[in-house]
Coordinates of N, CA and C in Angstrom, one line a residue:
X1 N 0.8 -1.2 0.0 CA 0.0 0.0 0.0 C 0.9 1.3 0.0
X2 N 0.2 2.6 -0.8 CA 1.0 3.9 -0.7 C 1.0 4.2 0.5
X3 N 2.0 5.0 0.6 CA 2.1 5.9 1.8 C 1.3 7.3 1.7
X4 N 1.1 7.6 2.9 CA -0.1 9.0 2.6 C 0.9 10.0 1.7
X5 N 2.0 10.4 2.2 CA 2.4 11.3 1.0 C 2.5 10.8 -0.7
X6 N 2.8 9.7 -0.9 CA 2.1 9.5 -2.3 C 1.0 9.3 -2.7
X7 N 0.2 8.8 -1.8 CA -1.1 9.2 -2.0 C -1.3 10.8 -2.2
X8 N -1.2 11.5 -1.5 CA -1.3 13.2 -1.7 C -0.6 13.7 -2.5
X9 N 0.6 13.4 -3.0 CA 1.3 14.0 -4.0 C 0.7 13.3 -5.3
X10 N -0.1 12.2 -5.2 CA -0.3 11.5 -6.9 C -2.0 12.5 -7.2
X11 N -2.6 12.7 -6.0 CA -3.8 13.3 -5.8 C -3.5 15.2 -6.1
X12 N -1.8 15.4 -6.1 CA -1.8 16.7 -6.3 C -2.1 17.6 -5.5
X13 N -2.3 17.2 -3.9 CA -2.2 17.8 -3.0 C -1.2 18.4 -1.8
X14 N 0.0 18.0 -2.0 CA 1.0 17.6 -1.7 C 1.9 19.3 -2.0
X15 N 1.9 20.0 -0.9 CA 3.1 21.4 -1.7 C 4.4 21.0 -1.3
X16 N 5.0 20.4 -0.1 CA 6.2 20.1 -0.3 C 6.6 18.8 0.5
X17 N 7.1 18.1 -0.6 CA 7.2 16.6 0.4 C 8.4 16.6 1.2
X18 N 9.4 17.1 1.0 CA 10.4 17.0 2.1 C 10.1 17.7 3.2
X19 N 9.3 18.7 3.6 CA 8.8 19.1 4.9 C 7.9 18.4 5.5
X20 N 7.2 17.3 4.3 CA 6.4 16.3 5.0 C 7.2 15.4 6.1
X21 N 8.1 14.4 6.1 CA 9.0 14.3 7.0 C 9.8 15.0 8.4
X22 N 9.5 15.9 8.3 CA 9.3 16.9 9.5 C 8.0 17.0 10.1
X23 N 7.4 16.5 9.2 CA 5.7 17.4 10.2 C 4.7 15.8 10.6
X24 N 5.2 14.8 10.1 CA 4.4 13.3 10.4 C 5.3 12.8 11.3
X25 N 4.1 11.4 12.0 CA 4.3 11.3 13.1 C 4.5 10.0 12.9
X26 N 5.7 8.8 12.8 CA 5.7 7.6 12.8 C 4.5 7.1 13.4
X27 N 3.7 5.9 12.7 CA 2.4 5.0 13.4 C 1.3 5.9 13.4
X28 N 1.3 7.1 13.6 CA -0.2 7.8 13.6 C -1.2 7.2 12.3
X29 N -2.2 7.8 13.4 CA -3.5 7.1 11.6 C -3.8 8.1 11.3
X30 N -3.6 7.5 9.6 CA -3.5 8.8 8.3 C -4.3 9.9 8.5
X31 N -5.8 9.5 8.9 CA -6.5 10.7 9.4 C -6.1 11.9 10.2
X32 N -5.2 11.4 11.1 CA -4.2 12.2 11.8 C -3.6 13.0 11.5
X33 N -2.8 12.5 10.1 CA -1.7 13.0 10.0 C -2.1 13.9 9.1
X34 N -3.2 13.3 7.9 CA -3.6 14.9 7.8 C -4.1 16.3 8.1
X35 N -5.0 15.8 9.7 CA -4.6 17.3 10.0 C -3.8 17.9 10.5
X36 N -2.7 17.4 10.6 CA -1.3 17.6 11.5 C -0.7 18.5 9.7
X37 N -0.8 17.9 8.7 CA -0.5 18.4 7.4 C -1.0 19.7 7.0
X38 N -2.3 19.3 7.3 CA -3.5 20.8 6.8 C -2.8 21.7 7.7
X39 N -2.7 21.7 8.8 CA -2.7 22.5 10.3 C -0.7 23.3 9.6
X40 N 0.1 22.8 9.3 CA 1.2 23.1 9.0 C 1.2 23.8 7.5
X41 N 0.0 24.0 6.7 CA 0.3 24.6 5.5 C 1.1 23.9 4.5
X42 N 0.6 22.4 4.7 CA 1.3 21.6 3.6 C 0.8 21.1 2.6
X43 N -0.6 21.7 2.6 CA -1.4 21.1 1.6 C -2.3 22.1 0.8
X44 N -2.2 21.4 -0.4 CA -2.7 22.8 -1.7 C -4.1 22.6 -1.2
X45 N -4.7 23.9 -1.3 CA -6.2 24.3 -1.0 C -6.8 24.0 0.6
X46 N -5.4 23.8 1.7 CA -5.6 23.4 3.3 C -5.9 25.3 3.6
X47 N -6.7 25.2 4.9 CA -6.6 26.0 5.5 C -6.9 25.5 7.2
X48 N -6.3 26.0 7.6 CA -6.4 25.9 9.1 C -6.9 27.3 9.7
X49 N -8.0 27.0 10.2 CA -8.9 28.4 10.6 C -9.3 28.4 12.2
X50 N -8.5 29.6 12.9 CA -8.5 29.0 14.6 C -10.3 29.1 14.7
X51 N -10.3 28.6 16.1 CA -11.9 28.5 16.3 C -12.7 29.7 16.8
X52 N -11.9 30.6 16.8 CA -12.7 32.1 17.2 C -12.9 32.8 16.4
X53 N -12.5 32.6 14.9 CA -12.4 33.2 13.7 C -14.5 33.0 13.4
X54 N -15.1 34.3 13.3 CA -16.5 34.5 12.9 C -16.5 33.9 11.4
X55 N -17.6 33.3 11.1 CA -17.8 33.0 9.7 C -17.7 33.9 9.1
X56 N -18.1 35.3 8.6 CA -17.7 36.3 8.0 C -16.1 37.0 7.2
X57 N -15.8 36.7 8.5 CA -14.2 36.6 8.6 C -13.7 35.4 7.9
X58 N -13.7 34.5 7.8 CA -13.7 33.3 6.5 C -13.8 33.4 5.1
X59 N -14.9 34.2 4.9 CA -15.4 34.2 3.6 C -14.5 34.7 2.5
X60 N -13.4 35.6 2.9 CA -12.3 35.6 1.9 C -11.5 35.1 1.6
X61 N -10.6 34.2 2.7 CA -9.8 33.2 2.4 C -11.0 32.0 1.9
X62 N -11.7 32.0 2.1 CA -12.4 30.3 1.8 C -12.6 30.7 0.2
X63 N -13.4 31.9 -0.2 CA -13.8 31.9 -1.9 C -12.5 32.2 -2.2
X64 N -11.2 32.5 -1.9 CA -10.5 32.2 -2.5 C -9.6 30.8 -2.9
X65 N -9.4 30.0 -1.7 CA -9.2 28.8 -1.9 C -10.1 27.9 -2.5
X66 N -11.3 28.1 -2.6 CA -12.4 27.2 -3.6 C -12.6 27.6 -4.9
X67 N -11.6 29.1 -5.2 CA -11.1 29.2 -7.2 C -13.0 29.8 -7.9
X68 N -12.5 29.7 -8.4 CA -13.8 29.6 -9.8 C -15.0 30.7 -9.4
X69 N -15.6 30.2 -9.8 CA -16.8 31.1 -9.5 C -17.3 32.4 -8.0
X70 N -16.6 31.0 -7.3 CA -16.7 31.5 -5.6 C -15.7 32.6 -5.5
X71 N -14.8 33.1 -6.3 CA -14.3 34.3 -6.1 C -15.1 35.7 -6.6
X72 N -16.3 35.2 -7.3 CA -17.1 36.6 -7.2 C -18.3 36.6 -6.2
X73 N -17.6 35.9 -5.2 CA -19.0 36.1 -4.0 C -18.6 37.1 -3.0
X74 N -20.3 37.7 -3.1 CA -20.0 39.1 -2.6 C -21.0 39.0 -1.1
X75 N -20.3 39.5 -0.3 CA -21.1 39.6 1.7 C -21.0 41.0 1.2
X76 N -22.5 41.2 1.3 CA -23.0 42.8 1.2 C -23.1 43.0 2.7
X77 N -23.7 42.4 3.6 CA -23.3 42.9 5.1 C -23.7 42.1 6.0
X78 N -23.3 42.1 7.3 CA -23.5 41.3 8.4 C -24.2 41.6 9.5
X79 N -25.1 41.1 10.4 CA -25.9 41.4 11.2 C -25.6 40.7 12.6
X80 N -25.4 41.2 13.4 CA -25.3 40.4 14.7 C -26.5 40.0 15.5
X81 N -26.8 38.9 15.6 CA -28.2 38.7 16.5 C -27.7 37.3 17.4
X82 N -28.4 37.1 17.8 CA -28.1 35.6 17.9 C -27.6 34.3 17.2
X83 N -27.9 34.4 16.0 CA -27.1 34.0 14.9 C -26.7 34.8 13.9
X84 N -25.7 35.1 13.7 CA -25.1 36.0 12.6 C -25.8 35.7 11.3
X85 N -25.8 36.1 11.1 CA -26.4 36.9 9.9 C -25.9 37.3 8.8
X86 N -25.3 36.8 7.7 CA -25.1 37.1 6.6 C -25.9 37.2 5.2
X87 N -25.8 38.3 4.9 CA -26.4 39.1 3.6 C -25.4 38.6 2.2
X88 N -25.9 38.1 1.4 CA -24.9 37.7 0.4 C -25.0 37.6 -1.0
X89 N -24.9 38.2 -2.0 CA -25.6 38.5 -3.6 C -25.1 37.2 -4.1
X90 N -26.1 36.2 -4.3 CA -26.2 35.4 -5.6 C -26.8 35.9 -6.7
X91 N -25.9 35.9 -7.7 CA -26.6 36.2 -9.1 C -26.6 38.0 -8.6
X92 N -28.3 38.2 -9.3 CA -28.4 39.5 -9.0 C -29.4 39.5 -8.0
X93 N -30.2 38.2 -7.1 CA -30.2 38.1 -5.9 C -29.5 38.7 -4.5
X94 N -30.4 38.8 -3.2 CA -29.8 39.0 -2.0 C -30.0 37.7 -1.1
X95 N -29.6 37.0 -0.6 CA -30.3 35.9 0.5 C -29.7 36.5 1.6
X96 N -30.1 35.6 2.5 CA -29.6 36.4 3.9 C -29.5 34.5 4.2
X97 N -28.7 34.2 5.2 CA -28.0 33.1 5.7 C -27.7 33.3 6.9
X98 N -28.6 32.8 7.7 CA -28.1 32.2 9.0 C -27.0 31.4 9.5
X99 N -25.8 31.9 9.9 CA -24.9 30.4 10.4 C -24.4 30.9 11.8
X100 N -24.5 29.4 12.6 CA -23.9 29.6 13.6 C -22.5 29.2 13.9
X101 N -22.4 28.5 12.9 CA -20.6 28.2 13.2 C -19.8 28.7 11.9
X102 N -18.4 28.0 11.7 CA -17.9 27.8 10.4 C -18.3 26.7 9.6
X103 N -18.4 25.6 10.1 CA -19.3 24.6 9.9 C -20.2 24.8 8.9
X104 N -21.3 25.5 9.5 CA -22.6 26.1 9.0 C -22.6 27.0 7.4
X105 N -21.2 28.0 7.4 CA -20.6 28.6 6.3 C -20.1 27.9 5.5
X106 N -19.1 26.5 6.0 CA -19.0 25.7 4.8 C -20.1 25.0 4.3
X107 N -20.8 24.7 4.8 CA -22.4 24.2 4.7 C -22.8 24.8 3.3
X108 N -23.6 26.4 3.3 CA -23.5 27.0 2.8 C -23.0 27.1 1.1
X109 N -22.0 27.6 1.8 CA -20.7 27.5 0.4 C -21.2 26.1 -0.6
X110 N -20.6 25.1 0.1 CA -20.7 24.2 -0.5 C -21.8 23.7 -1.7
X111 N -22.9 24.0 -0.8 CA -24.5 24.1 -1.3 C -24.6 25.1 -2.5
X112 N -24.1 26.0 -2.3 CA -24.4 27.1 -3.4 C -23.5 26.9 -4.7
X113 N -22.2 26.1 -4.7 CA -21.3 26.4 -5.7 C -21.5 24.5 -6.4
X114 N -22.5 24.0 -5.8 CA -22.8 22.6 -5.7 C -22.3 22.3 -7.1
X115 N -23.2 22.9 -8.0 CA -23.4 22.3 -9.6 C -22.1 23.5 -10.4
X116 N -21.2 24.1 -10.0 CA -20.2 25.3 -10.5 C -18.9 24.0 -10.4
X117 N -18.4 23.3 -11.7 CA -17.6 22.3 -11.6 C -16.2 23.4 -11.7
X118 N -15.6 24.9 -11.8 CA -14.6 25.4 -11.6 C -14.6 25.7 -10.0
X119 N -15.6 25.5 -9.3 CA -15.1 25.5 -7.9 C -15.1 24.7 -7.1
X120 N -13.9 24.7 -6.1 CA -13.9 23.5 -5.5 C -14.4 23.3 -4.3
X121 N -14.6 22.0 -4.0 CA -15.4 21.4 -2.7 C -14.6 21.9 -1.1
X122 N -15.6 22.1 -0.4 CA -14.6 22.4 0.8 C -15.0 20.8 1.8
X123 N -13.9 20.4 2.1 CA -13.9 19.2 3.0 C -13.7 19.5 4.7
X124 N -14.3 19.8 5.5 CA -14.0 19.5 7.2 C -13.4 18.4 7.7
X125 N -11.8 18.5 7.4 CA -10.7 17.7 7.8 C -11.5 17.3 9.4
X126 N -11.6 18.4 10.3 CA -11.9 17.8 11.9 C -10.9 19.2 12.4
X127 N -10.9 19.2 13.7 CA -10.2 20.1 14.4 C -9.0 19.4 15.0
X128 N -7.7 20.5 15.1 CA -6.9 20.0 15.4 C -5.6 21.5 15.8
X129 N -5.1 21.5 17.0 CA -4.3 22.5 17.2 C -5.3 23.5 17.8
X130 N -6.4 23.7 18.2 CA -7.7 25.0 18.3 C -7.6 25.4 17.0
X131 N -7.6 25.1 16.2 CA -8.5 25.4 14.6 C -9.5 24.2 13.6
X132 N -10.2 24.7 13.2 CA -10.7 23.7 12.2 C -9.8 23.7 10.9
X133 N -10.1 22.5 10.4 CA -8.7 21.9 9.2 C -9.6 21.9 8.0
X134 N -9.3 22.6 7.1 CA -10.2 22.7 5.9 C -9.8 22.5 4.7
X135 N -10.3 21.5 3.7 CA -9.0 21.3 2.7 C -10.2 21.8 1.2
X136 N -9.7 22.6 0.5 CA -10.5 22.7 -0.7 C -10.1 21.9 -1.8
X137 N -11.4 20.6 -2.4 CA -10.4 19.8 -3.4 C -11.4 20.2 -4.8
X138 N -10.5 19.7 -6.0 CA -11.5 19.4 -7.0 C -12.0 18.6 -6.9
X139 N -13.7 19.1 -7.7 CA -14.4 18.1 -7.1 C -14.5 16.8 -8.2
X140 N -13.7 16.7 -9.0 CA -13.3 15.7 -10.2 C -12.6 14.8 -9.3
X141 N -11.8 15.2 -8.3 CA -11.1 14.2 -7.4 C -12.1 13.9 -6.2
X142 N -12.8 14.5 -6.3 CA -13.4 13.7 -4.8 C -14.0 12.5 -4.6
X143 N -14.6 12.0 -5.8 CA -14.8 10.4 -5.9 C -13.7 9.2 -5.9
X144 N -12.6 9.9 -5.9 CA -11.5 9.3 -5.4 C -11.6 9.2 -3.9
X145 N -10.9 10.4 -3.5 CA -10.6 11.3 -2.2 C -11.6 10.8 -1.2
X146 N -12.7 10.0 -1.6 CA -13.7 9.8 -0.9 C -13.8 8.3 -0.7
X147 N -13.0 7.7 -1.4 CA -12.7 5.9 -1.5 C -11.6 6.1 -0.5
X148 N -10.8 6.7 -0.2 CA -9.3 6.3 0.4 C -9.5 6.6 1.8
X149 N -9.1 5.7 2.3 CA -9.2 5.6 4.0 C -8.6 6.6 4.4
X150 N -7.4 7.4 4.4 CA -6.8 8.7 4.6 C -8.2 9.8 4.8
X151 N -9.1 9.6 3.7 CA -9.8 11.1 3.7 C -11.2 10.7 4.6
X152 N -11.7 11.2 5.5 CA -12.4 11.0 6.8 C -13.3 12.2 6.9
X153 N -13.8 13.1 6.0 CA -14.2 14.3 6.1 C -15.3 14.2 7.2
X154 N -15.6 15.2 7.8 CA -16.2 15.4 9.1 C -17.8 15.7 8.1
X155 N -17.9 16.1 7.1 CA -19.0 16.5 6.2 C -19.0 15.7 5.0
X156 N -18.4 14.3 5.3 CA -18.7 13.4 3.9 C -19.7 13.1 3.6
X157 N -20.7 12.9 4.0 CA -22.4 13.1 4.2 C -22.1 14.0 3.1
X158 N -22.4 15.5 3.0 CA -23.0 16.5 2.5 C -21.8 16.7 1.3
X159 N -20.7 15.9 1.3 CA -19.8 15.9 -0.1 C -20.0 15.0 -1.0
X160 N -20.9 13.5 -0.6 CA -21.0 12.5 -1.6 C -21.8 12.5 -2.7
X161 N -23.1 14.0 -2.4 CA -23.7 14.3 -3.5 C -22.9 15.4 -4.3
X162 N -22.3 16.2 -4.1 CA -21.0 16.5 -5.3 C -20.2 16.1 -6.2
X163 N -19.9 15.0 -5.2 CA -19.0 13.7 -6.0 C -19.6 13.2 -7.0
X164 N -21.0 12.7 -6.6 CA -21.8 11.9 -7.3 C -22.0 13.1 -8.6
X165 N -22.5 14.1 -8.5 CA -22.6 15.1 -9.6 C -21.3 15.3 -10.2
X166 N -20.3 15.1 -10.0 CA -19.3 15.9 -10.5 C -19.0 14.4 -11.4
X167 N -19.0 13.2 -11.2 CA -18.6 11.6 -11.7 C -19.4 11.6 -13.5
X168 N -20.9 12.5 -13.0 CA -21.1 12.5 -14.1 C -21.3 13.8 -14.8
X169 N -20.6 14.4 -14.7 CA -20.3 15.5 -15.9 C -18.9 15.4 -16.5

């Protein structure tokens, strides 16, 4: 069997393998070690986002690491209530979006850019270090990414219908 770094470098996710050896942990499970990877900035489309960071505050690094389309998403404004409140132009639409976590945001995201095959999927690696581990993949790879024991997404549920759409287009 591959080792996780060949597995991630054949998958293209992989920015630099000799610091991979620095940052893994002999015997840990793979699931581990990728968020120990994500968490260290080793992986193309990773982000590691501490846990006090507002969903709002996200929304620029995330449409930017999800590429494509999701870089013209526009937060017209935010509301503080009990659940934040985001205002946000689809199209030439307004919606307003309730979320209470980051979670909820990737939730969101994901849902809206579902059927947009230049943007990519966001995966909830898990938390690790006081941040959540967030890897943006293509979503042409995710019916791979989604067979391999390494990838464990915390929201594989809500990524297998992507996959499934993205297999056949």
């Amino acid at each position: 069997m591959a080792s996780l770094p060949d597995l991630l470098a054949r998958e293209r996710l992989l920015k630099d393998r000799a610091a991979v050896t620095e940052v893994l942990v002999p015997g840990e499970p793979p699931e581990v070690s990728l968020l120990r990877l994500c968490d260290a900035g080793l992986l193309h489309g990773g982000l590691s986002v501490a846990l006090g960071v507002r969903p709002d505050e996200l929304v620029g690094p995330l449409t930017q690491a999800m590429g494509g389309a999701a870089r013209g998403f526009k937060l017209v404004d935010v509301r503080e209530r009990r659940t934040l409140e985001l205002h946000v132009l689809v199209g030439e639409n307004t919606e307003r979006w309730e979320v209470e976590d980051l979670s909820a945001l990737v939730h969101n995201m994901n849902d809206l850019y579902r059927e947009a095959p230049d943007v990519r999927a966001i995966a909830v690696l898990g938390e690790w270090m006081d941040a959540l581990q967030l890897l943006c993949v293509d979503k042409r790879a995710l019916p791979r990414l989604l067979r391999q024991s390494f990838f464990a997404p915390v929201n594989a549920r809500d990524l297998a219908p992507i996959a499934e759409g993205s297999s056949r287009s």
